[in-house]
Coordinates of C-alpha atoms and ligand atoms in Angstrom, one line a residue:
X475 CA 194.5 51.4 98.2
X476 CA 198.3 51.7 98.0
X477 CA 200.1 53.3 94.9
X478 CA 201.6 49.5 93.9
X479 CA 197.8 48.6 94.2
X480 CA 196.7 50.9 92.5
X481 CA 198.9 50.4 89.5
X482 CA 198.2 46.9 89.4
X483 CA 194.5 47.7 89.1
X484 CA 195.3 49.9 86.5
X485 CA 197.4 47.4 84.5
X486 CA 195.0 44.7 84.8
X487 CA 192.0 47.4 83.3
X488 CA 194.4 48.6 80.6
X489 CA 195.1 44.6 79.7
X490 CA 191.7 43.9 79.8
X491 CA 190.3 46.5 77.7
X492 CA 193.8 45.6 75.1
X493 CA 192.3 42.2 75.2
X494 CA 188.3 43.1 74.3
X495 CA 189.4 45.4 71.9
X496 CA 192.0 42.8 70.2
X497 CA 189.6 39.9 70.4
X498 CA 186.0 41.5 69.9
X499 CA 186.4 44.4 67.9
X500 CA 187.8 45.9 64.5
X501 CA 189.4 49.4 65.7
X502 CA 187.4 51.9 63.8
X503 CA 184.9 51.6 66.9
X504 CA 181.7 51.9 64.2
X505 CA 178.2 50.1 63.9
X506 CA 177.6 49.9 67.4
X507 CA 174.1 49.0 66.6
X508 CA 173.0 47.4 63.3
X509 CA 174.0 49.7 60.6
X510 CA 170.2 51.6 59.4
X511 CA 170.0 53.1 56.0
X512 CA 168.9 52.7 52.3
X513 CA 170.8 50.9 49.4
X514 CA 169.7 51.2 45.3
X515 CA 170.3 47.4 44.4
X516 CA 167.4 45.3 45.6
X517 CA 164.7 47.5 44.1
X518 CA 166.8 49.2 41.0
X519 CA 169.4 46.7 40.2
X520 CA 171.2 47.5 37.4
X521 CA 169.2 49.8 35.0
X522 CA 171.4 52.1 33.1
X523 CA 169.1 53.7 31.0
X524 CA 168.8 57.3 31.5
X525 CA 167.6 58.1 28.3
X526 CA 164.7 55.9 28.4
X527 CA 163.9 55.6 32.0
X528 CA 165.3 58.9 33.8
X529 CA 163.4 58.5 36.9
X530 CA 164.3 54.9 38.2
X531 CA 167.8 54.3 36.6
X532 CA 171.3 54.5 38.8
X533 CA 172.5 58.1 39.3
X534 CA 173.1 60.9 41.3
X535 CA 169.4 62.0 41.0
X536 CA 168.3 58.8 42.4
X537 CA 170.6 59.2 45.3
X538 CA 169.8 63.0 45.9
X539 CA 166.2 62.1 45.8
X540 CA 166.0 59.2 48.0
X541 CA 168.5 61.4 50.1
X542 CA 165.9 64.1 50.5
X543 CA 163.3 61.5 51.3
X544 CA 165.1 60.1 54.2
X545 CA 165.2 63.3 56.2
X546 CA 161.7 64.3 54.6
X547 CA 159.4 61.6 55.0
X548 CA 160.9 61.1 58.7
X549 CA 163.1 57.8 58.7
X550 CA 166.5 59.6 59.4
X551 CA 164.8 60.6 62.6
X552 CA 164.9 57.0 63.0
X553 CA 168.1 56.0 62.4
X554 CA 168.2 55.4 58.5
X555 CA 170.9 57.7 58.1
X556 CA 173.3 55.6 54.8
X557 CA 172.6 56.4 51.8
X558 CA 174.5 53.7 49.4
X559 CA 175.5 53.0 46.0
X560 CA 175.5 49.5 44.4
X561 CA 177.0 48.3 41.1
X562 CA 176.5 49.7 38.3
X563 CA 177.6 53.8 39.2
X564 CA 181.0 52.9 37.7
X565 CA 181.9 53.7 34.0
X566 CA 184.0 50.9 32.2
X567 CA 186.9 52.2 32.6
X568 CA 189.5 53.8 35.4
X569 CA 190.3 57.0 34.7
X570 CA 194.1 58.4 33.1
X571 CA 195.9 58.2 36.5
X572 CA 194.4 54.9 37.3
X573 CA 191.4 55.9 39.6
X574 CA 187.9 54.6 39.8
X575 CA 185.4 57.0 38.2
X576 CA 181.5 57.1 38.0
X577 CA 180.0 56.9 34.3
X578 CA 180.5 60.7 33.5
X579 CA 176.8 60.9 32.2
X580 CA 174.9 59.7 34.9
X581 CA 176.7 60.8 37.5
X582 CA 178.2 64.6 36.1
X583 CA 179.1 66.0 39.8
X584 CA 180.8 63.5 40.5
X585 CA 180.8 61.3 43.4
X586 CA 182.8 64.1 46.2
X587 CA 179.6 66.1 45.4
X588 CA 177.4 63.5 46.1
X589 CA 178.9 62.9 49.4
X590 CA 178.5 66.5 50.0
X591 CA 175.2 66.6 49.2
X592 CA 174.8 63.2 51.3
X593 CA 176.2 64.9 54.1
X594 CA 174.5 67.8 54.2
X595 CA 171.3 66.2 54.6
X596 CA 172.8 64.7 57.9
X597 CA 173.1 61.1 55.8
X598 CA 176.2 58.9 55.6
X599 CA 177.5 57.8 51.9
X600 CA 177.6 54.5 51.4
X601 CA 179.4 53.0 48.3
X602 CA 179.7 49.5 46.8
X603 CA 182.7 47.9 45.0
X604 CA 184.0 44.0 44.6
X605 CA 187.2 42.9 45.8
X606 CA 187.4 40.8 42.5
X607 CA 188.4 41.9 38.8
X608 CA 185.2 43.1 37.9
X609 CA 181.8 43.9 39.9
X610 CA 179.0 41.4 39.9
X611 CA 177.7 43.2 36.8
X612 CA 181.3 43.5 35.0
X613 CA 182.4 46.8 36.3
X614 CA 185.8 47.9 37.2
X615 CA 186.8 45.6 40.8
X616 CA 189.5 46.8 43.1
X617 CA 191.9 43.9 42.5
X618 CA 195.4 45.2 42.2
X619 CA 194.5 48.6 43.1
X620 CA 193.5 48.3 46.6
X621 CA 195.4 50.8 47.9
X622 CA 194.4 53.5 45.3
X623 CA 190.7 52.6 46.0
X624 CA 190.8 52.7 49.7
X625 CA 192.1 56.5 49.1
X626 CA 189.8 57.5 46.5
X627 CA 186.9 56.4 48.8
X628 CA 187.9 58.3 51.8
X629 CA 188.4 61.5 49.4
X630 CA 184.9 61.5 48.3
X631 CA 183.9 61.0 51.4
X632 CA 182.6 57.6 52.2
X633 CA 181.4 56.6 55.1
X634 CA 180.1 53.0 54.3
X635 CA 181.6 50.6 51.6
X636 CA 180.2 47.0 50.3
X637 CA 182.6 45.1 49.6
X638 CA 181.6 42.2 47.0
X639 CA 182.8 39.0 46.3
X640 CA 182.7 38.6 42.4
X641 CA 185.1 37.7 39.9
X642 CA 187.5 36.8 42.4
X643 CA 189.8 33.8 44.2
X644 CA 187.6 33.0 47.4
X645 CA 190.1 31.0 48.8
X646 CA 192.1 34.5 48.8
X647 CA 189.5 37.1 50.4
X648 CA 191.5 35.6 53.8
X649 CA 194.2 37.6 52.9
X650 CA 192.4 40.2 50.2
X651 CA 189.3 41.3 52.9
X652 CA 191.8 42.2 55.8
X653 CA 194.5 43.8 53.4
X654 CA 192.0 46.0 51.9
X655 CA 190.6 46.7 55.7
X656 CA 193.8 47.8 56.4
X657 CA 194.2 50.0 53.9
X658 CA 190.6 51.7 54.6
X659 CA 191.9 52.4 57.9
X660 CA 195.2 54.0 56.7
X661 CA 192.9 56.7 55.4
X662 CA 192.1 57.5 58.9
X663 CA 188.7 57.9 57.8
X664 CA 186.1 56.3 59.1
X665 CA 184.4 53.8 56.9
X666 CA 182.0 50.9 58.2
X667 CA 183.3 48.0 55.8
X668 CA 180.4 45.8 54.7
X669 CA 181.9 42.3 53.3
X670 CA 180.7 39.7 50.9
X671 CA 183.8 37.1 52.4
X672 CA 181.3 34.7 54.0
X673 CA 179.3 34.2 51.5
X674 CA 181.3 33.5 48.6
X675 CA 182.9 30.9 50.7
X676 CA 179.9 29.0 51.6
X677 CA 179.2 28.6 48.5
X678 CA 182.3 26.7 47.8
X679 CA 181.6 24.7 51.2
X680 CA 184.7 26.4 52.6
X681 CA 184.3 27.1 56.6
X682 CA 184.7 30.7 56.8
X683 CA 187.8 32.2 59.8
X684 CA 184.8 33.4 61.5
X685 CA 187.5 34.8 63.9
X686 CA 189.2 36.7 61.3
X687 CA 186.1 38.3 60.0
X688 CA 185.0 39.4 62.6
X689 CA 188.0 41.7 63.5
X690 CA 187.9 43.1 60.3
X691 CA 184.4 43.7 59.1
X692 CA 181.4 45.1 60.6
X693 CA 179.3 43.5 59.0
X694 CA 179.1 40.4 56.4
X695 CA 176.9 38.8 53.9
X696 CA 176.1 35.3 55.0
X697 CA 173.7 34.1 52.6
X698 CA 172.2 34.9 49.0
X699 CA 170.6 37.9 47.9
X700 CA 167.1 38.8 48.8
X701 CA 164.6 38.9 45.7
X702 CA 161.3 40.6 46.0
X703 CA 159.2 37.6 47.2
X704 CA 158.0 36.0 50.6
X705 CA 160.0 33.0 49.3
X706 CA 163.4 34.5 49.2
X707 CA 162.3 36.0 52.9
X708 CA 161.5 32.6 54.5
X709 CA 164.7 31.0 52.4
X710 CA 166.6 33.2 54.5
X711 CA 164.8 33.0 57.8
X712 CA 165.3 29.0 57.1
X713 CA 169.1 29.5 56.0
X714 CA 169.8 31.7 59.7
X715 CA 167.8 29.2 61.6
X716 CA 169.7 25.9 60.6
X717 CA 172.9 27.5 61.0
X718 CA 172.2 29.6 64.1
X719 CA 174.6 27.8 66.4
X720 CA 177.2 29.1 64.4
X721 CA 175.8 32.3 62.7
X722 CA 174.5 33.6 65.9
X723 CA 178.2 34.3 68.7
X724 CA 179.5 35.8 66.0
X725 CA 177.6 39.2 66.2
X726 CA 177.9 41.9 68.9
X727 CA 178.0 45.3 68.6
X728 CA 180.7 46.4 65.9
X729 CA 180.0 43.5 64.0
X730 CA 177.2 41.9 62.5
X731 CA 175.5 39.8 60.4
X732 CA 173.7 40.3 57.7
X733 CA 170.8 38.9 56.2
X734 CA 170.6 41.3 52.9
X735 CA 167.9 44.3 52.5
X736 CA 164.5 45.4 53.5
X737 CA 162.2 44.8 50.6
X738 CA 159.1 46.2 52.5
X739 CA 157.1 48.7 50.4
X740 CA 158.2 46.9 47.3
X741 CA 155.3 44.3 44.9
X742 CA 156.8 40.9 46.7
X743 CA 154.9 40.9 50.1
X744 CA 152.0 41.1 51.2
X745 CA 151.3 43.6 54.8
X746 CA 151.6 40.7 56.9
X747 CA 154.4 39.3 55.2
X748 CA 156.4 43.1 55.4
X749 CA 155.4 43.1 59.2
X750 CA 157.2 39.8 59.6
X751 CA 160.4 40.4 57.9
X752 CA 160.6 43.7 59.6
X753 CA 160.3 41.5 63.0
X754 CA 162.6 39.2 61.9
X755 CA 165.1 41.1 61.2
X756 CA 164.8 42.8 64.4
X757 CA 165.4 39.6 66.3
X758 CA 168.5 38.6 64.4
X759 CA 169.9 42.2 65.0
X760 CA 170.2 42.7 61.1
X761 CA 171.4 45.4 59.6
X762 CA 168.2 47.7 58.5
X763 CA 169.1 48.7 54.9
X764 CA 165.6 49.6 52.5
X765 CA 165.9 49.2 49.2
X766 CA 162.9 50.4 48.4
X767 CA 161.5 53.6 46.3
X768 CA 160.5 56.2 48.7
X769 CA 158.5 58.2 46.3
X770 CA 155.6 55.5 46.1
X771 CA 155.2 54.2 49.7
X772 CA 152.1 52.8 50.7
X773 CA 151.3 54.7 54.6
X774 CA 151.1 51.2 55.7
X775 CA 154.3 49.8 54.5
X776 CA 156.1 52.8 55.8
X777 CA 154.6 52.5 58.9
X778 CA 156.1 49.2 59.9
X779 CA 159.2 50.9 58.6
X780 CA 158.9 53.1 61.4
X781 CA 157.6 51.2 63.7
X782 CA 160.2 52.2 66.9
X783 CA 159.2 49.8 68.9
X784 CA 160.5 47.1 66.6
X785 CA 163.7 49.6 65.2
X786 CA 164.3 49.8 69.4
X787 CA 164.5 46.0 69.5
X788 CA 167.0 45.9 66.5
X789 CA 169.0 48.5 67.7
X790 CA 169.1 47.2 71.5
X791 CA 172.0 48.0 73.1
X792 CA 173.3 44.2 74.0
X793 CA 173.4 43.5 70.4
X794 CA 172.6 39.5 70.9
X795 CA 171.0 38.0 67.8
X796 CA 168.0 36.1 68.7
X797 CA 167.4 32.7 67.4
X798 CA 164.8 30.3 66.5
X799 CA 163.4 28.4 69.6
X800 CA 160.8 26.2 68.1
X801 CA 158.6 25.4 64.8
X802 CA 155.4 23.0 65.0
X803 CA 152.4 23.3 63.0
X804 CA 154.1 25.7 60.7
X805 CA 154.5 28.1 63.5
X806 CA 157.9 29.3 64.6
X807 CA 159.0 30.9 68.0
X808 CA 161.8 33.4 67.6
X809 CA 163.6 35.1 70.8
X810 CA 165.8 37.9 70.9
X811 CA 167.3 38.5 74.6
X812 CA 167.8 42.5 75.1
X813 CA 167.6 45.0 77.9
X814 CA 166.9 46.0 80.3
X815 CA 168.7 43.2 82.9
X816 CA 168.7 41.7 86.1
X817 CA 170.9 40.1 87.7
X818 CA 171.6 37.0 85.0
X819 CA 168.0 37.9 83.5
X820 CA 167.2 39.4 80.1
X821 CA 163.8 41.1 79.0
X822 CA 163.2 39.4 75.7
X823 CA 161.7 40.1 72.2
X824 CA 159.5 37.4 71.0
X825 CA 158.5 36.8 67.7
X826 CA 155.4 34.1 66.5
X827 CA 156.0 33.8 63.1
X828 CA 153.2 31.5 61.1
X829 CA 154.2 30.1 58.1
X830 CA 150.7 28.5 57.9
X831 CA 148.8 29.3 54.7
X832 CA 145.3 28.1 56.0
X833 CA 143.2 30.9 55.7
X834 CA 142.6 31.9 59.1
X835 CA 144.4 33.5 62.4
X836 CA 145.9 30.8 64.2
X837 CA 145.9 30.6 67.9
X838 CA 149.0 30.3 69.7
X839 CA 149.3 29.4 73.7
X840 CA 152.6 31.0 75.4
X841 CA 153.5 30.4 78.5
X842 CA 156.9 32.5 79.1
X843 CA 158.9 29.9 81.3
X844 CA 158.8 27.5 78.1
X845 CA 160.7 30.4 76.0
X846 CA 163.7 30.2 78.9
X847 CA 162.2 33.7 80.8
X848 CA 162.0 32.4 84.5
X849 CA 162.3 35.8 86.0
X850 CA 159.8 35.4 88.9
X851 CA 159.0 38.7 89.5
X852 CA 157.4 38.3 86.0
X853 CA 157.7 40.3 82.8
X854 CA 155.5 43.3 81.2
X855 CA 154.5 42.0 77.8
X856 CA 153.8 44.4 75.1
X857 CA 152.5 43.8 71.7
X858 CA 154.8 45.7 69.6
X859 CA 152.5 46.0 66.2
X860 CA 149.2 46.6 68.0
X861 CA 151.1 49.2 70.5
X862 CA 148.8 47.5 73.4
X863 CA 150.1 45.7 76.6
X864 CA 148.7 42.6 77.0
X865 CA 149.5 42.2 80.9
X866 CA 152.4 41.6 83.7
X867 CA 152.7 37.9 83.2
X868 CA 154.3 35.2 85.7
X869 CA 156.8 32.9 84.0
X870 CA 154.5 29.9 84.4
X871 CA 151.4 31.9 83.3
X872 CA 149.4 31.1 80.1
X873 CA 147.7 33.5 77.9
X874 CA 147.5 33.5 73.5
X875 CA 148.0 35.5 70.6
X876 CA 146.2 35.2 67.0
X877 CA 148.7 35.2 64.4
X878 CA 147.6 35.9 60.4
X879 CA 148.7 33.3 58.3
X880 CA 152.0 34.4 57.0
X881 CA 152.2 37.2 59.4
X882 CA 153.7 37.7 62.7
X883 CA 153.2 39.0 66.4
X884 CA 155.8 40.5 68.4
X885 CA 155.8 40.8 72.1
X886 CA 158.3 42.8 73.8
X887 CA 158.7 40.8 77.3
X888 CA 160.3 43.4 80.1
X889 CA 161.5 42.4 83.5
X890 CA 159.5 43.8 85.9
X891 CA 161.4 44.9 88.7
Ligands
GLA1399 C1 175.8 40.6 44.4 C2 175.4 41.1 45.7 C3 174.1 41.9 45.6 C4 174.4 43.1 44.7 C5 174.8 42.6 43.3 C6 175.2 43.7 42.4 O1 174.9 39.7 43.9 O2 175.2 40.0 46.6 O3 173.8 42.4 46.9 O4 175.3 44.0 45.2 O5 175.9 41.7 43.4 O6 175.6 43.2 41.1

């Protein structure tokens, strides 16, 4: 190759790397893979009171402990590695010189301590705040202080922020989301910034700038909060499904969406119920946040927590989001393509999801080709739960699963090569 050659070639990389980077990716080069950690709201919402209930309201022994938890009971092994903050760790008013500042009795180190401690354990701190006037509970927002905030956050050490949407303008996060981003990444530190943009707008039936949000979040609230019951799950499930065509291009590595937290291990759902959101949000490469209390975990429930079979699907490399294919007799077929590939061919994760409530397993016929894999070497499949391999399967093969009535199977379907 001549030098002019050469040159050009390197041009043409240089442009074309400008152009992914511009198009496909914020620039703090975070959440590669769906972001994996633990988060106080879902399970502890907003309980304030020390005095009467020390053990289970918000503050910085809550954090410690669930901190020492993760790296004890064996999930930052597995990638659970934020530990975040919701509302309610703020006191009611910003401090002399106009910062944000936790309520002084529940949280008496201070919050740069509790990112130290955070990060000694190996963990990543993970803070909540509202673009808006006030939090969702009526705590101090960052509205007219952005700039002060985005500092205060990278001095204490944050390392994951949730943005929120309340008490505020949606018609202005356009501007407010990205203007804050920008001053997060004048701190130079890196923080992955978890927005709420989306789904205040939907609510309004505004179209979100999918484009916009994309380059500046990496990840985004789509939908309503999760409650602790198998109907909130499946509201959700429904919500992603009837909107995948537009939900779905929007997430890729560095940016993702999010379908809200992990309630496994909580009173809401039953075993089979746990085992299918866990699958679920596997195949729409969610984010894996617990909210959860680690202290009382059932062996069962944290086992499909740590299932890393399924936390390999979620975290797979390609970072498609699956979708749903089908749903007849109140049983849905959910497909996630990942790696590895060949040629144009993806292995696949396959979820069978029953929403059935008849009392019985339900069988449940599969024939590969009919889920789009027409590889025709044929693929290895695996049942992910029961850890067994259920065969090398031609495309045009049939074989069945039994699938518990609100449960789930997962097959992991590999290219054979
Ligand atoms: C909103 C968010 C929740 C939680 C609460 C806290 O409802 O969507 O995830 O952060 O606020 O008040």
């Amino acid at each position: 190759m001549n030098c002019c050659n050469r040159m050009f070639k390197a041009i043409t990389v240089t442009c074309i790397l400008a152009l992914l980077v511009e198009v496909h990716t914020l620039d703090n080069g975070l959440a590669l893979t769906p972001p994996m950690g633990w988060m106080a709201w879902e399970r502890f919402r907003c309980n304030v009171d020390c005095e009467n209930d020390p053990d289970n309201c918000i503050s910085e022994s809550l954090f410690t402990t669930m901190s020492d938890l993760l790296v004890s009971e064996g999930y930052a092994d597995l990638g659970y590695k934020v530990v975040s903050l919701d509302d309610c760790w703020l006191a009611n008013e910003r401090d002399a010189e106009g910062k944000l500042q936790p309520d002084p009795l529940r949280f008496p180190s201070g919050l740069k301590a509790l990112g130290d401690y955070i990060h000694a354990k190996g963990l990543l701190f993970g803070m909540y705040e509202d673009y808006g006037n006030y939090t969702c509970a009526g705590y101090p927002g960052i509205l007219g202080h952005l700039e002060v905030d985005a500092n205060t956050f990278a001095e204490w050490g944050v390392d994951y922020l949730k943005l929120d949407g309340c008490y505020a303008d949606p018609v202005e996060m356009d501007i407010g989301y990205p203007e804050f981003g920008q001053y997060l990444n004048a701190t130079k530190r890196s923080m992955v910034y978890s927005c709420s943009w989306p789904d205040y707008q939907r609510e309004l039936g505004i179209i979100p700038d999918w484009e916009s949000i994309i380059k500046t979040c990496n990840l985004w609230r789509n939908f309503d909060d999760i409650q602790d019951s198998w109907a909130s799950v499946t509201s959700i499930l429904d919500y992603y499904a009837d909107n995948q065509d537009s939900i779905i291009p929007n997430a890729g590595p560095g940016h993702w969406n999010d379908p809200d937290m992990l309630i496994i291990g909580n009173f809401g759902l039953s075993y089979d119920q746990a085992k299918a959101q866990m699958a679920l949000w596997a195949i729409m490469a969610a984010p894996l946040i617990m909210s959860n209390d680690l202290r009382n975990m059932d062996p069962k429930f944290k086992a499909i927590l740590q299932n890393k079979e399924i936390i390999a699907v979620d975290q797979d490399v390609l970072g498609i989001q699956g979708r749903r294919l089908s749903k007849e007799h109140g049983i849905e077929i959910w497909t996630r393509p990942i790696s590895p590939t060949e040629e144009n061919f993806y292995s696949y994760a396959v979820a069978i999801l029953s929403r059935r409530d008849d009392g019985m397993p339900y069988k449940v016929p599969i024939t590969l080709s009919k889920y789009g894999m027409t590889y025709s070497l044929g693929y290895k499949v695996t049942d992910l739960y029961e850890g067994i391999v259920l065969g090398e399967f031609d495309p045009d093969a049939e074989f069945s699963v039994f699938v518990n009535p609100s449960g789930v199977v997962v097959l992991r379907c590999d290219l054979i090569f």
